[in-house]
GROMACS .gro file of C-alpha atoms in nm:
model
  177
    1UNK     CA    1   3.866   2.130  18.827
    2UNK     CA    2   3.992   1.823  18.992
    3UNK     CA    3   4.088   1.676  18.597
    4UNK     CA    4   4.308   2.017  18.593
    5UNK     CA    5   4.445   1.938  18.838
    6UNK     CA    6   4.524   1.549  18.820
    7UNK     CA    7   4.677   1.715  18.464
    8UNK     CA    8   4.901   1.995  18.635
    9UNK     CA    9   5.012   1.724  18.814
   10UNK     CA   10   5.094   1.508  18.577
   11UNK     CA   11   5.268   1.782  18.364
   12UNK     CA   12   5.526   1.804  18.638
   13UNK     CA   13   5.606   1.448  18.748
   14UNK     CA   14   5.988   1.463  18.734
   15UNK     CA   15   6.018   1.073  18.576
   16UNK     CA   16   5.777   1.093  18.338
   17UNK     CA   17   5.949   1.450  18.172
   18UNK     CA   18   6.289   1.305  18.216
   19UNK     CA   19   6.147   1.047  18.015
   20UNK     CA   20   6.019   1.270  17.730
   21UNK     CA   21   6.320   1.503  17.737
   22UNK     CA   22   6.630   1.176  17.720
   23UNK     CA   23   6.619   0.849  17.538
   24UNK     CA   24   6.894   0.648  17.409
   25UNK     CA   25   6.876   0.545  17.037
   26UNK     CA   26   7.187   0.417  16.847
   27UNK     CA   27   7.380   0.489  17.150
   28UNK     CA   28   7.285   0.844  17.102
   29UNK     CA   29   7.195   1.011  17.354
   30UNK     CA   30   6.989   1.269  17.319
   31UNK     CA   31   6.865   1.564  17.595
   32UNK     CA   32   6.593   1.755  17.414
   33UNK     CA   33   6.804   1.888  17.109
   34UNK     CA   34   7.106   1.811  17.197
   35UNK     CA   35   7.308   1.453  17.104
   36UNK     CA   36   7.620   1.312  17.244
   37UNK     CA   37   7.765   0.971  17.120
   38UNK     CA   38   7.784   0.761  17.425
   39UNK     CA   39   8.077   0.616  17.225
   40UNK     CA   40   8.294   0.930  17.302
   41UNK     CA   41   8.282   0.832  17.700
   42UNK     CA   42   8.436   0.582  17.907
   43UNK     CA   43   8.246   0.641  18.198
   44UNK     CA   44   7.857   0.769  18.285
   45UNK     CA   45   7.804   0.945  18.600
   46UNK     CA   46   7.546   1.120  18.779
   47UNK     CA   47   7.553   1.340  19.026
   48UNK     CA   48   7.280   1.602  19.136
   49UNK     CA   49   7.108   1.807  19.444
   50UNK     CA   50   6.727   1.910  19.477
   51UNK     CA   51   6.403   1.837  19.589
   52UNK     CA   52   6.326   1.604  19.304
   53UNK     CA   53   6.683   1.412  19.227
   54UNK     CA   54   6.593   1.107  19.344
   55UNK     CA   55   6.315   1.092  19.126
   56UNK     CA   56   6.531   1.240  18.826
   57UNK     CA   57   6.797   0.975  18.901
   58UNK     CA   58   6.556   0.676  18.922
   59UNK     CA   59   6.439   0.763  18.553
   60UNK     CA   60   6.802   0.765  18.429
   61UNK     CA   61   6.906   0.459  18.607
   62UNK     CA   62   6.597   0.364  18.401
   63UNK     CA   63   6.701   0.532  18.030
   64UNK     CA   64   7.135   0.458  18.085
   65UNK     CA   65   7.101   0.092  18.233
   66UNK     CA   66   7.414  -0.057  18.251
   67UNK     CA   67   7.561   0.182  18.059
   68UNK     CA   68   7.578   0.402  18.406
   69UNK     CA   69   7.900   0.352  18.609
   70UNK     CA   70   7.806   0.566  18.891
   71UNK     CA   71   7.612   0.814  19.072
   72UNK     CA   72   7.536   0.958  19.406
   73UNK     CA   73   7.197   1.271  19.472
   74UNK     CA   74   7.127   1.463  19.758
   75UNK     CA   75   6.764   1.544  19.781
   76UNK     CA   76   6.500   1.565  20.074
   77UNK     CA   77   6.315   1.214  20.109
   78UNK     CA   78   6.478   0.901  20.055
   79UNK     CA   79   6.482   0.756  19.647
   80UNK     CA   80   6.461   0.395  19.508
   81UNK     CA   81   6.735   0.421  19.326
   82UNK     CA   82   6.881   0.101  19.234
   83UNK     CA   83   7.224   0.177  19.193
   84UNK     CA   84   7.306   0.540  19.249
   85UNK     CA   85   7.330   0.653  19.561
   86UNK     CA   86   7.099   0.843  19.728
   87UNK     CA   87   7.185   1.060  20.041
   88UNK     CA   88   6.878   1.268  20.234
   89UNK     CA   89   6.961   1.651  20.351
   90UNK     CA   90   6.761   1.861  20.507
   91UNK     CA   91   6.571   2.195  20.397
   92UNK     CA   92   6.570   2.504  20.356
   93UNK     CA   93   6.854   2.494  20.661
   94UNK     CA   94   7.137   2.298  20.574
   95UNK     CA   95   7.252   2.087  20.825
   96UNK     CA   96   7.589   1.826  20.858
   97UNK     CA   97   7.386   1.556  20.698
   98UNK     CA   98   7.417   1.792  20.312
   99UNK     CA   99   7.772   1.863  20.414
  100UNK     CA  100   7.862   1.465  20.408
  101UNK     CA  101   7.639   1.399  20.097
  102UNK     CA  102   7.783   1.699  19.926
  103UNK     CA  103   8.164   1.552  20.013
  104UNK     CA  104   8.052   1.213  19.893
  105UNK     CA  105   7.907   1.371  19.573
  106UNK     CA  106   8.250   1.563  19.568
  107UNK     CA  107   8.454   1.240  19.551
  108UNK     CA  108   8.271   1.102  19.327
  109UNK     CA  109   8.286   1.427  19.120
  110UNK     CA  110   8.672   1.444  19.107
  111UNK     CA  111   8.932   1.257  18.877
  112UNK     CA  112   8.658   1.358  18.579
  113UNK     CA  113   8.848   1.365  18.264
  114UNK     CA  114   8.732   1.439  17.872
  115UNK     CA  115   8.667   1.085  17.839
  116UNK     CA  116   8.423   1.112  18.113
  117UNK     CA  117   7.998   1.183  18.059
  118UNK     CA  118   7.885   1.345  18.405
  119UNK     CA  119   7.493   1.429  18.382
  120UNK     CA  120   7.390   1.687  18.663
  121UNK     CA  121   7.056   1.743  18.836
  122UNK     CA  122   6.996   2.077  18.960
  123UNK     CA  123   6.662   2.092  19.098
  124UNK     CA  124   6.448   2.309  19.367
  125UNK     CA  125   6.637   2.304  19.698
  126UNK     CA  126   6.933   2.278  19.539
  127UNK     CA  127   7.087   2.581  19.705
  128UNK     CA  128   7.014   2.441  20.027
  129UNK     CA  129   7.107   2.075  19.955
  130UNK     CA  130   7.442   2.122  19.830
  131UNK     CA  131   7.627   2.276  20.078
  132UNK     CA  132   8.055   2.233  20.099
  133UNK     CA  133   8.248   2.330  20.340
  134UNK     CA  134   8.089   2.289  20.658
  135UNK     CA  135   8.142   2.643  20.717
  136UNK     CA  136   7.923   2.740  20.468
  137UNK     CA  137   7.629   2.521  20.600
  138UNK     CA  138   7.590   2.712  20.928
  139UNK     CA  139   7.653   3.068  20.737
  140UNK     CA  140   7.413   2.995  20.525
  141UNK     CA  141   7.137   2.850  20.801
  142UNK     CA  142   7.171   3.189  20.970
  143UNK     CA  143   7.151   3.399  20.648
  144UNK     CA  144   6.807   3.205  20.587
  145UNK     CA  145   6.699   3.294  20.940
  146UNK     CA  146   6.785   3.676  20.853
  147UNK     CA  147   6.649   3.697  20.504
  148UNK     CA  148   6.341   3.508  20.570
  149UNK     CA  149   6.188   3.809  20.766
  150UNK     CA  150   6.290   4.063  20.504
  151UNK     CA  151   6.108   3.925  20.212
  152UNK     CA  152   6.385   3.899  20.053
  153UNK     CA  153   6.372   3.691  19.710
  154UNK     CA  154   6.518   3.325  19.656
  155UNK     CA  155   6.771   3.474  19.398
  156UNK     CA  156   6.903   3.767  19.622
  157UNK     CA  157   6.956   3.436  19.924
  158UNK     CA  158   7.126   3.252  19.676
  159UNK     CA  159   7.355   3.535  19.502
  160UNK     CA  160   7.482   3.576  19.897
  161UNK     CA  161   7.513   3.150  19.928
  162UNK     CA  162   7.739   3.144  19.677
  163UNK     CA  163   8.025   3.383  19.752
  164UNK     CA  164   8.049   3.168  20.103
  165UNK     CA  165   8.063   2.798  19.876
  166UNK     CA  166   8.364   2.648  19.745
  167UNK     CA  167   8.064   2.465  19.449
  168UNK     CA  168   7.837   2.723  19.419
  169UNK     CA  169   7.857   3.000  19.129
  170UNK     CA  170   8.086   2.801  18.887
  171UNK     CA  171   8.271   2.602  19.207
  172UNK     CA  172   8.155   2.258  19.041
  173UNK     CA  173   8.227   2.345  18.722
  174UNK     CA  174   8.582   2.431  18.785
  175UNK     CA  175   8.630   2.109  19.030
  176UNK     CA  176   8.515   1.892  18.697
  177UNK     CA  177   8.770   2.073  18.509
   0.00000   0.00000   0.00000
């Protein structure tokens, strides 16, 4: 039982499939299937929210290198990251503390253009982490509070969360373009 375990649990450690899902070769980089030539971009950024990004953003500090111009995560305990930046939120209430990260992760997210590579880490917690304006970090600490006794689902919490963000539901997506 216990070597189950130890193997579920190995299965799941974020570096290690990070590792086996993006590599470098050629400067190629490939994600699973996928391959974009590292040539193509100026700059390499990352940029993510979770319960596991500073994990995820240690192993691509690890796979870019110096290739990596910057990077900032939000996630729950503090990371080792040696250069990206790594900001801790709380969870599952959001509190100020996600509201600055999120800003920092905002500035750092804006003057994108074509020539730019931006590699996002959307993990667990997520919803909670990334949390812009402040407005919507104490709407959505009450909605938790109210939904938590109803049994409501994860999905129908979030679906609410992001008609009261300006990133969530496609808000990031539009700010990089």
């Amino acid at each position: 039982a216990l070597k189950i375990a130890d193997a579920g649990l190995e299965a799941i450690d974020t570096e290690k499939a990070m590792v086996s899902a993006v590599r470098i070769h050629d400067n190629i980089l490939h994600v699973k299937d996928k391959e974009f030539d590292l040539n193509n971009f100026k700059r390499i950024k990352v940029v993510g929210f979770g319960k596991v990004s500073c994990g995820a953003a240690v192993a691509l500090e690890k796979i870019f290198g110096e290739k990596l111009t910057s990077g900032a995560v939000i996630d729950v305990v503090a990371g080792k990251c040696e250069f990206i930046e790594h900001f801790v939120g709380t969870h599952p209430r959001p509190s100020l503390q996600n509201v600055e990260a999120t800003k920092h992760i905002m500035d750092l997210s804006s003057g994108v253009t074509e020539e730019d590579l931006v590699v996002v880490i959307v993990s667990g917690g997520g919803s909670s982490l990334l949390c812009y304006p402040e407005s919507e970090c104490g709407q959505s600490a009450k909605l938790y509070d109210k939904f938590l006794p109803t049994g409501a689902t994860i999905q129908e919490l979030n679906l609410v969360r992001k008609h009261l963000s300006f990133l969530k539901g496609g808000g990031w997506a539009k700010l990089f373009y």
